[in-house]
């Protein structure tokens, strides 16, 4: 089983530090995961996973700064751990793969927290912080999440017309 971690287009030092730690790798391994793929963005200097097989708990680890194929990595994953950027969350949710959203409270007025907690209260994602991520993995908080509803493929103008007609009918 595979885990894909993404920090998006910037960096998220605390998340990258957490996912390169032995405790995190042990928690993943104990849940049956064997492959970890980490997109660390601008946090390359913070990604320092153990180098011995015993310290990685048998996990295969791949890492890179950015990728032109995030959709492919998302589709291959059995669990996605994402920063709380809206685009990354929605892409992960549309894949149908369980998602743990990790909030970066240090960004612009903590704007990520609201979307993450709203989606969690609806049962679509699990939410963690870097300090609680290992526990979230160990407790399998990502199991039993609800599937995210499919997007309405109609053009937005058609939807607005339909809603307007309902209001004025």
Short mmCIF file of N, CA and C in Angstrom, two decimals:
data_model
loop_
_atom_site.label_atom_id
_atom_site.label_comp_id
_atom_site.label_asym_id
_atom_site.label_seq_id
_atom_site.Cartn_x
_atom_site.Cartn_y
_atom_site.Cartn_z
N UNK A 1 0.84 -1.18 0.00
CA UNK A 1 0.00 0.00 0.00
C UNK A 1 0.89 1.24 0.00
N UNK A 2 0.36 2.30 -0.60
CA UNK A 2 1.15 3.49 -0.86
C UNK A 2 0.54 4.75 -0.25
N UNK A 3 1.41 5.65 0.23
CA UNK A 3 0.99 6.94 0.77
C UNK A 3 1.64 8.03 -0.07
N UNK A 4 0.85 9.02 -0.46
CA UNK A 4 1.37 10.18 -1.18
C UNK A 4 1.19 11.40 -0.28
N UNK A 5 2.29 12.11 -0.03
CA UNK A 5 2.29 13.33 0.77
C UNK A 5 2.58 14.50 -0.16
N UNK A 6 1.77 15.55 -0.08
CA UNK A 6 2.02 16.73 -0.90
C UNK A 6 1.93 18.00 -0.07
N UNK A 7 2.89 18.90 -0.30
CA UNK A 7 2.86 20.22 0.34
C UNK A 7 2.46 21.30 -0.65
N UNK A 8 2.17 20.91 -1.90
CA UNK A 8 1.74 21.87 -2.90
C UNK A 8 2.87 22.69 -3.47
N UNK A 9 2.55 23.91 -3.86
CA UNK A 9 3.51 24.73 -4.61
C UNK A 9 4.48 25.51 -3.74
N UNK A 10 4.30 25.49 -2.43
CA UNK A 10 5.24 26.22 -1.57
C UNK A 10 6.04 25.22 -0.75
N UNK A 11 6.10 25.40 0.52
CA UNK A 11 6.77 24.49 1.42
C UNK A 11 5.96 24.38 2.70
N UNK A 12 6.26 23.37 3.48
CA UNK A 12 5.59 23.17 4.77
C UNK A 12 6.58 22.39 5.61
N UNK A 13 7.54 23.14 6.20
CA UNK A 13 8.66 22.53 6.90
C UNK A 13 8.24 21.52 7.97
N UNK A 14 7.28 21.88 8.81
CA UNK A 14 6.91 20.98 9.91
C UNK A 14 6.30 19.68 9.40
N UNK A 15 5.51 19.75 8.35
CA UNK A 15 4.94 18.52 7.78
C UNK A 15 6.05 17.65 7.19
N UNK A 16 6.95 18.26 6.45
CA UNK A 16 8.05 17.50 5.83
C UNK A 16 8.95 16.88 6.89
N UNK A 17 9.22 17.60 7.95
CA UNK A 17 10.00 17.03 9.06
C UNK A 17 9.29 15.83 9.66
N UNK A 18 7.99 15.95 9.85
CA UNK A 18 7.21 14.86 10.45
C UNK A 18 7.24 13.62 9.58
N UNK A 19 6.99 13.76 8.28
CA UNK A 19 6.88 12.58 7.41
C UNK A 19 8.23 11.94 7.10
N UNK A 20 9.33 12.60 7.46
CA UNK A 20 10.62 11.96 7.28
C UNK A 20 11.15 11.36 8.58
N UNK A 21 10.33 11.37 9.62
CA UNK A 21 10.75 10.84 10.92
C UNK A 21 10.45 9.36 11.12
N UNK A 22 11.23 8.74 11.98
CA UNK A 22 11.07 7.31 12.25
C UNK A 22 9.70 6.98 12.84
N UNK A 23 9.17 7.83 13.71
CA UNK A 23 7.86 7.55 14.31
C UNK A 23 6.77 7.48 13.25
N UNK A 24 6.83 8.41 12.30
CA UNK A 24 5.84 8.42 11.21
C UNK A 24 5.98 7.16 10.36
N UNK A 25 7.20 6.81 10.01
CA UNK A 25 7.43 5.62 9.19
C UNK A 25 6.97 4.36 9.91
N UNK A 26 7.21 4.28 11.20
CA UNK A 26 6.76 3.13 11.98
C UNK A 26 5.23 3.06 12.00
N UNK A 27 4.58 4.21 12.17
CA UNK A 27 3.10 4.23 12.18
C UNK A 27 2.55 3.76 10.84
N UNK A 28 3.14 4.23 9.74
CA UNK A 28 2.69 3.78 8.41
C UNK A 28 2.89 2.29 8.25
N UNK A 29 4.07 1.82 8.61
CA UNK A 29 4.38 0.39 8.47
C UNK A 29 3.42 -0.46 9.28
N UNK A 30 3.08 0.00 10.48
CA UNK A 30 2.17 -0.78 11.34
C UNK A 30 0.76 -0.84 10.76
N UNK A 31 0.42 0.08 9.86
CA UNK A 31 -0.90 0.08 9.21
C UNK A 31 -0.86 -0.65 7.87
N UNK A 32 0.29 -1.24 7.53
CA UNK A 32 0.39 -2.02 6.31
C UNK A 32 0.91 -1.28 5.09
N UNK A 33 1.29 -0.02 5.26
CA UNK A 33 1.83 0.74 4.13
C UNK A 33 3.28 0.34 3.90
N UNK A 34 3.68 0.30 2.63
CA UNK A 34 5.04 -0.11 2.27
C UNK A 34 5.76 0.89 1.37
N UNK A 35 5.02 1.90 0.86
CA UNK A 35 5.62 2.87 -0.04
C UNK A 35 5.19 4.28 0.37
N UNK A 36 6.16 5.18 0.46
CA UNK A 36 5.91 6.57 0.80
C UNK A 36 6.47 7.44 -0.31
N UNK A 37 5.62 8.29 -0.88
CA UNK A 37 6.02 9.24 -1.92
C UNK A 37 5.79 10.63 -1.36
N UNK A 38 6.84 11.44 -1.30
CA UNK A 38 6.76 12.76 -0.68
C UNK A 38 7.12 13.85 -1.69
N UNK A 39 6.18 14.76 -1.90
CA UNK A 39 6.42 15.98 -2.68
C UNK A 39 6.65 17.07 -1.65
N UNK A 40 7.91 17.51 -1.50
CA UNK A 40 8.27 18.41 -0.42
C UNK A 40 8.38 19.88 -0.81
N UNK A 41 8.18 20.22 -2.07
CA UNK A 41 8.18 21.62 -2.49
C UNK A 41 9.45 22.35 -2.08
N UNK A 42 9.27 23.52 -1.47
CA UNK A 42 10.40 24.34 -1.05
C UNK A 42 11.00 23.90 0.28
N UNK A 43 10.56 22.78 0.81
CA UNK A 43 11.06 22.29 2.11
C UNK A 43 12.08 21.16 1.96
N UNK A 44 12.84 21.18 0.87
CA UNK A 44 13.81 20.11 0.60
C UNK A 44 14.79 19.91 1.74
N UNK A 45 15.26 20.99 2.33
CA UNK A 45 16.26 20.86 3.39
C UNK A 45 15.71 20.21 4.65
N UNK A 46 14.38 20.15 4.77
CA UNK A 46 13.75 19.55 5.95
C UNK A 46 13.47 18.05 5.78
N UNK A 47 13.63 17.54 4.55
CA UNK A 47 13.34 16.13 4.31
C UNK A 47 14.60 15.31 4.55
N UNK A 48 14.65 14.64 5.67
CA UNK A 48 15.81 13.85 6.06
C UNK A 48 15.37 12.50 6.60
N UNK A 49 14.89 11.62 5.72
CA UNK A 49 14.45 10.30 6.21
C UNK A 49 15.63 9.43 6.62
N UNK A 50 15.38 8.46 7.46
CA UNK A 50 16.43 7.52 7.83
C UNK A 50 16.95 6.79 6.59
N UNK A 51 18.15 6.28 6.67
CA UNK A 51 18.74 5.64 5.50
C UNK A 51 18.83 4.12 5.61
N UNK A 52 18.70 3.57 6.79
CA UNK A 52 18.79 2.11 6.91
C UNK A 52 17.40 1.49 6.83
N UNK A 53 17.35 0.28 6.30
CA UNK A 53 16.07 -0.42 6.14
C UNK A 53 15.36 -0.60 7.48
N UNK A 54 16.12 -0.88 8.53
CA UNK A 54 15.48 -1.07 9.83
C UNK A 54 14.88 0.24 10.35
N UNK A 55 15.54 1.37 10.09
CA UNK A 55 15.03 2.66 10.55
C UNK A 55 13.86 3.17 9.70
N UNK A 56 13.70 2.63 8.49
CA UNK A 56 12.55 3.02 7.66
C UNK A 56 11.41 2.02 7.80
N UNK A 57 11.61 0.99 8.63
CA UNK A 57 10.59 -0.04 8.87
C UNK A 57 10.15 -0.70 7.57
N UNK A 58 11.13 -0.86 6.66
CA UNK A 58 10.86 -1.54 5.40
C UNK A 58 10.14 -0.70 4.36
N UNK A 59 9.94 0.59 4.66
CA UNK A 59 9.24 1.46 3.72
C UNK A 59 10.14 1.84 2.54
N UNK A 60 9.58 1.78 1.35
CA UNK A 60 10.24 2.32 0.16
C UNK A 60 9.89 3.81 0.13
N UNK A 61 10.91 4.69 0.02
CA UNK A 61 10.67 6.13 0.09
C UNK A 61 11.16 6.80 -1.19
N UNK A 62 10.25 7.56 -1.80
CA UNK A 62 10.58 8.37 -2.97
C UNK A 62 10.27 9.81 -2.62
N UNK A 63 11.07 10.75 -3.13
CA UNK A 63 10.82 12.15 -2.82
C UNK A 63 11.29 13.05 -3.96
N UNK A 64 10.68 14.23 -4.03
CA UNK A 64 11.02 15.21 -5.07
C UNK A 64 10.42 16.55 -4.67
N UNK A 65 10.90 17.61 -5.32
CA UNK A 65 10.36 18.93 -4.99
C UNK A 65 9.01 19.18 -5.65
N UNK A 66 8.94 19.05 -6.97
CA UNK A 66 7.69 19.27 -7.70
C UNK A 66 7.52 18.19 -8.75
N UNK A 67 6.30 18.00 -9.22
CA UNK A 67 6.05 16.98 -10.23
C UNK A 67 5.06 17.50 -11.26
N UNK A 68 5.21 16.99 -12.46
CA UNK A 68 4.25 17.33 -13.52
C UNK A 68 3.14 16.27 -13.59
N UNK A 69 3.20 15.29 -12.71
CA UNK A 69 2.23 14.20 -12.73
C UNK A 69 1.55 13.94 -11.38
N UNK A 70 1.05 14.99 -10.73
CA UNK A 70 0.40 14.74 -9.42
C UNK A 70 -0.82 13.84 -9.53
N UNK A 71 -1.57 13.94 -10.62
CA UNK A 71 -2.77 13.10 -10.76
C UNK A 71 -2.41 11.62 -10.75
N UNK A 72 -1.33 11.28 -11.43
CA UNK A 72 -0.89 9.88 -11.48
C UNK A 72 -0.50 9.39 -10.08
N UNK A 73 0.21 10.21 -9.33
CA UNK A 73 0.62 9.82 -7.97
C UNK A 73 -0.58 9.71 -7.05
N UNK A 74 -1.55 10.59 -7.22
CA UNK A 74 -2.77 10.53 -6.42
C UNK A 74 -3.54 9.25 -6.72
N UNK A 75 -3.64 8.90 -7.98
CA UNK A 75 -4.38 7.69 -8.37
C UNK A 75 -3.69 6.42 -7.86
N UNK A 76 -2.38 6.44 -7.71
CA UNK A 76 -1.64 5.27 -7.24
C UNK A 76 -1.69 5.12 -5.72
N UNK A 77 -2.09 6.15 -5.02
CA UNK A 77 -2.03 6.16 -3.56
C UNK A 77 -3.24 5.48 -2.92
N UNK A 78 -2.99 4.88 -1.78
CA UNK A 78 -4.05 4.31 -0.95
C UNK A 78 -4.43 5.27 0.17
N UNK A 79 -3.58 6.26 0.40
CA UNK A 79 -3.82 7.31 1.37
C UNK A 79 -3.08 8.55 0.88
N UNK A 80 -3.76 9.71 0.99
CA UNK A 80 -3.14 10.97 0.62
C UNK A 80 -3.05 11.83 1.87
N UNK A 81 -1.87 12.38 2.10
CA UNK A 81 -1.67 13.34 3.18
C UNK A 81 -1.34 14.66 2.49
N UNK A 82 -2.21 15.63 2.65
CA UNK A 82 -2.10 16.87 1.91
C UNK A 82 -2.06 18.08 2.83
N UNK A 83 -1.29 19.08 2.41
CA UNK A 83 -1.41 20.38 3.08
C UNK A 83 -2.85 20.84 2.83
N UNK A 84 -3.28 21.89 3.49
CA UNK A 84 -4.69 22.29 3.43
C UNK A 84 -4.99 23.31 2.34
N UNK A 85 -4.23 23.30 1.26
CA UNK A 85 -4.55 24.14 0.13
C UNK A 85 -5.79 23.61 -0.57
N UNK A 86 -6.71 24.48 -0.92
CA UNK A 86 -7.99 24.06 -1.48
C UNK A 86 -7.83 23.22 -2.74
N UNK A 87 -6.95 23.63 -3.65
CA UNK A 87 -6.75 22.88 -4.89
C UNK A 87 -6.27 21.47 -4.64
N UNK A 88 -5.30 21.34 -3.76
CA UNK A 88 -4.77 20.01 -3.44
C UNK A 88 -5.82 19.13 -2.77
N UNK A 89 -6.59 19.72 -1.86
CA UNK A 89 -7.62 18.94 -1.18
C UNK A 89 -8.66 18.45 -2.18
N UNK A 90 -9.15 19.34 -3.02
CA UNK A 90 -10.19 18.94 -3.98
C UNK A 90 -9.69 17.89 -4.96
N UNK A 91 -8.46 18.04 -5.43
CA UNK A 91 -7.92 17.02 -6.34
C UNK A 91 -7.85 15.67 -5.65
N UNK A 92 -7.43 15.66 -4.41
CA UNK A 92 -7.36 14.41 -3.65
C UNK A 92 -8.75 13.83 -3.42
N UNK A 93 -9.70 14.67 -3.03
CA UNK A 93 -11.07 14.20 -2.77
C UNK A 93 -11.71 13.60 -4.02
N UNK A 94 -11.50 14.22 -5.15
CA UNK A 94 -12.11 13.71 -6.39
C UNK A 94 -11.54 12.35 -6.80
N UNK A 95 -10.39 11.97 -6.26
CA UNK A 95 -9.81 10.67 -6.58
C UNK A 95 -10.51 9.53 -5.86
N UNK A 96 -11.23 9.84 -4.78
CA UNK A 96 -11.88 8.79 -4.00
C UNK A 96 -10.96 8.13 -2.99
N UNK A 97 -9.73 8.60 -2.89
CA UNK A 97 -8.75 8.07 -1.95
C UNK A 97 -8.90 8.77 -0.61
N UNK A 98 -8.78 8.06 0.51
CA UNK A 98 -8.86 8.72 1.81
C UNK A 98 -7.80 9.82 1.94
N UNK A 99 -8.18 10.92 2.60
CA UNK A 99 -7.30 12.09 2.71
C UNK A 99 -7.18 12.52 4.17
N UNK A 100 -5.94 12.73 4.59
CA UNK A 100 -5.67 13.42 5.84
C UNK A 100 -5.14 14.80 5.45
N UNK A 101 -5.82 15.84 5.90
CA UNK A 101 -5.43 17.21 5.62
C UNK A 101 -4.64 17.73 6.82
N UNK A 102 -3.45 18.26 6.53
CA UNK A 102 -2.60 18.80 7.59
C UNK A 102 -2.57 20.32 7.45
N UNK A 103 -3.05 20.99 8.47
CA UNK A 103 -3.18 22.45 8.45
C UNK A 103 -1.87 23.11 8.84
N UNK A 104 -1.51 24.12 8.05
CA UNK A 104 -0.33 24.94 8.34
C UNK A 104 -0.83 26.24 8.98
N UNK A 105 -0.80 26.30 10.30
CA UNK A 105 -1.33 27.45 11.02
C UNK A 105 -0.47 28.70 10.86
N UNK A 106 0.69 28.56 10.25
CA UNK A 106 1.58 29.70 10.09
C UNK A 106 1.30 30.53 8.84
N UNK A 107 0.38 30.08 8.01
CA UNK A 107 0.09 30.81 6.77
C UNK A 107 -0.99 31.86 6.98
N UNK A 108 -0.89 32.93 6.27
CA UNK A 108 -1.85 34.04 6.21
C UNK A 108 -3.11 33.89 7.04
N UNK A 109 -3.08 34.34 8.25
CA UNK A 109 -4.25 34.34 9.12
C UNK A 109 -4.89 32.98 9.29
N UNK A 110 -4.09 31.92 9.18
CA UNK A 110 -4.59 30.56 9.41
C UNK A 110 -5.78 30.24 8.50
N UNK A 111 -5.73 30.71 7.25
CA UNK A 111 -6.87 30.56 6.34
C UNK A 111 -7.16 29.11 5.96
N UNK A 112 -6.20 28.21 6.08
CA UNK A 112 -6.43 26.82 5.69
C UNK A 112 -7.30 26.06 6.68
N UNK A 113 -7.30 26.51 7.89
CA UNK A 113 -8.01 25.78 8.95
C UNK A 113 -9.50 25.68 8.68
N UNK A 114 -10.10 26.75 8.19
CA UNK A 114 -11.55 26.77 7.98
C UNK A 114 -12.00 25.71 6.98
N UNK A 115 -11.36 25.64 5.82
CA UNK A 115 -11.78 24.65 4.82
C UNK A 115 -11.52 23.24 5.31
N UNK A 116 -10.38 23.03 5.96
CA UNK A 116 -10.05 21.69 6.46
C UNK A 116 -11.08 21.21 7.48
N UNK A 117 -11.43 22.06 8.42
CA UNK A 117 -12.36 21.66 9.46
C UNK A 117 -13.80 21.54 8.94
N UNK A 118 -14.16 22.34 7.96
CA UNK A 118 -15.49 22.21 7.36
C UNK A 118 -15.62 20.86 6.65
N UNK A 119 -14.60 20.50 5.87
CA UNK A 119 -14.64 19.20 5.17
C UNK A 119 -14.59 18.04 6.16
N UNK A 120 -13.86 18.21 7.25
CA UNK A 120 -13.80 17.15 8.27
C UNK A 120 -15.15 17.01 8.97
N UNK A 121 -15.80 18.12 9.28
CA UNK A 121 -17.10 18.04 9.97
C UNK A 121 -18.15 17.40 9.08
N UNK A 122 -17.94 17.44 7.76
CA UNK A 122 -18.85 16.77 6.83
C UNK A 122 -18.47 15.31 6.59
N UNK A 123 -17.34 14.89 7.17
CA UNK A 123 -16.92 13.49 7.07
C UNK A 123 -16.11 13.14 5.84
N UNK A 124 -15.64 14.14 5.10
CA UNK A 124 -14.91 13.86 3.86
C UNK A 124 -13.41 13.68 4.04
N UNK A 125 -12.84 14.31 5.06
CA UNK A 125 -11.40 14.22 5.31
C UNK A 125 -11.16 14.06 6.80
N UNK A 126 -9.98 13.59 7.13
CA UNK A 126 -9.50 13.64 8.51
C UNK A 126 -8.55 14.83 8.57
N UNK A 127 -8.47 15.48 9.71
CA UNK A 127 -7.60 16.65 9.87
C UNK A 127 -6.57 16.35 10.95
N UNK A 128 -5.35 16.81 10.69
CA UNK A 128 -4.28 16.66 11.66
C UNK A 128 -3.39 17.90 11.59
N UNK A 129 -2.51 17.98 12.51
CA UNK A 129 -1.44 18.98 12.50
C UNK A 129 -0.15 18.18 12.46
N UNK A 130 0.97 18.80 12.11
CA UNK A 130 2.21 18.02 12.10
C UNK A 130 2.44 17.26 13.40
N UNK A 131 2.13 17.88 14.53
CA UNK A 131 2.36 17.24 15.84
C UNK A 131 1.41 16.09 16.13
N UNK A 132 0.28 16.01 15.43
CA UNK A 132 -0.70 14.95 15.70
C UNK A 132 -0.81 13.93 14.57
N UNK A 133 -0.01 14.10 13.53
CA UNK A 133 -0.13 13.24 12.35
C UNK A 133 0.21 11.78 12.65
N UNK A 134 1.26 11.54 13.39
CA UNK A 134 1.63 10.16 13.72
C UNK A 134 0.48 9.47 14.45
N UNK A 135 -0.13 10.15 15.39
CA UNK A 135 -1.26 9.59 16.13
C UNK A 135 -2.45 9.35 15.20
N UNK A 136 -2.69 10.27 14.27
CA UNK A 136 -3.80 10.11 13.32
C UNK A 136 -3.61 8.86 12.47
N UNK A 137 -2.37 8.59 12.07
CA UNK A 137 -2.07 7.37 11.30
C UNK A 137 -2.28 6.15 12.20
N UNK A 138 -1.72 6.18 13.38
CA UNK A 138 -1.82 5.04 14.29
C UNK A 138 -3.27 4.71 14.64
N UNK A 139 -4.12 5.73 14.74
CA UNK A 139 -5.53 5.52 15.08
C UNK A 139 -6.40 5.29 13.83
N UNK A 140 -5.79 5.27 12.65
CA UNK A 140 -6.52 5.05 11.39
C UNK A 140 -7.67 6.03 11.22
N UNK A 141 -7.44 7.31 11.52
CA UNK A 141 -8.50 8.31 11.41
C UNK A 141 -8.98 8.50 9.97
N UNK A 142 -8.26 7.97 9.03
CA UNK A 142 -8.58 8.12 7.60
C UNK A 142 -9.55 7.04 7.11
N UNK A 143 -9.89 6.09 7.95
CA UNK A 143 -10.83 5.05 7.52
C UNK A 143 -12.26 5.50 7.79
N UNK A 144 -13.18 5.05 6.98
CA UNK A 144 -14.59 5.36 7.18
C UNK A 144 -15.01 6.74 6.72
N UNK A 145 -14.17 7.42 5.96
CA UNK A 145 -14.54 8.74 5.45
C UNK A 145 -15.59 8.61 4.35
N UNK A 146 -16.41 9.61 4.21
CA UNK A 146 -17.45 9.61 3.19
C UNK A 146 -16.88 9.97 1.83
N UNK A 147 -17.45 9.40 0.76
CA UNK A 147 -17.00 9.81 -0.58
C UNK A 147 -17.44 11.25 -0.86
N UNK A 148 -16.58 12.00 -1.48
CA UNK A 148 -16.90 13.38 -1.83
C UNK A 148 -17.83 13.38 -3.04
N UNK A 149 -18.89 14.19 -3.02
CA UNK A 149 -19.83 14.20 -4.15
C UNK A 149 -19.15 14.61 -5.47
N UNK A 150 -19.58 13.98 -6.54
CA UNK A 150 -19.03 14.31 -7.86
C UNK A 150 -19.45 15.72 -8.24
N UNK A 151 -18.59 16.38 -8.98
CA UNK A 151 -18.89 17.74 -9.45
C UNK A 151 -19.99 17.70 -10.51
N UNK A 152 -20.78 18.74 -10.57
CA UNK A 152 -21.80 18.88 -11.60
C UNK A 152 -21.09 19.31 -12.88
N UNK A 153 -21.14 18.49 -13.93
CA UNK A 153 -20.37 18.79 -15.14
C UNK A 153 -20.98 19.88 -16.03
N UNK A 154 -22.17 20.35 -15.68
CA UNK A 154 -22.79 21.37 -16.52
C UNK A 154 -22.04 22.70 -16.40
N UNK A 155 -22.10 23.51 -17.45
CA UNK A 155 -21.48 24.84 -17.36
C UNK A 155 -22.16 25.68 -16.28
N UNK A 156 -21.39 26.53 -15.64
CA UNK A 156 -21.88 27.30 -14.51
C UNK A 156 -23.08 28.17 -14.89
N UNK A 157 -23.12 28.71 -16.10
CA UNK A 157 -24.25 29.54 -16.53
C UNK A 157 -25.55 28.77 -16.52
N UNK A 158 -25.50 27.52 -16.92
CA UNK A 158 -26.70 26.67 -16.92
C UNK A 158 -27.20 26.44 -15.49
N UNK A 159 -26.30 26.24 -14.58
CA UNK A 159 -26.67 26.02 -13.18
C UNK A 159 -27.27 27.29 -12.59
N UNK A 160 -26.68 28.43 -12.88
CA UNK A 160 -27.21 29.71 -12.38
C UNK A 160 -28.61 29.95 -12.93
N UNK A 161 -28.81 29.69 -14.22
CA UNK A 161 -30.14 29.86 -14.81
C UNK A 161 -31.16 28.98 -14.10
N UNK A 162 -30.78 27.73 -13.84
CA UNK A 162 -31.69 26.79 -13.18
C UNK A 162 -32.04 27.28 -11.77
N UNK A 163 -31.04 27.72 -11.03
CA UNK A 163 -31.28 28.20 -9.66
C UNK A 163 -32.12 29.47 -9.68
N UNK A 164 -31.87 30.35 -10.61
CA UNK A 164 -32.64 31.59 -10.72
C UNK A 164 -34.10 31.31 -11.02
N UNK A 165 -34.35 30.37 -11.91
CA UNK A 165 -35.73 30.00 -12.24
C UNK A 165 -36.46 29.44 -11.02
N UNK A 166 -35.74 28.66 -10.21
CA UNK A 166 -36.36 28.09 -9.01
C UNK A 166 -36.71 29.17 -8.00
N UNK A 167 -35.87 30.18 -7.86
CA UNK A 167 -36.11 31.25 -6.91
C UNK A 167 -37.31 32.09 -7.32
N UNK A 168 -37.43 32.36 -8.63
CA UNK A 168 -38.48 33.25 -9.10
C UNK A 168 -39.72 32.52 -9.60
N UNK A 169 -39.80 31.23 -9.42
CA UNK A 169 -40.99 30.48 -9.85
C UNK A 169 -42.02 30.38 -8.75
#
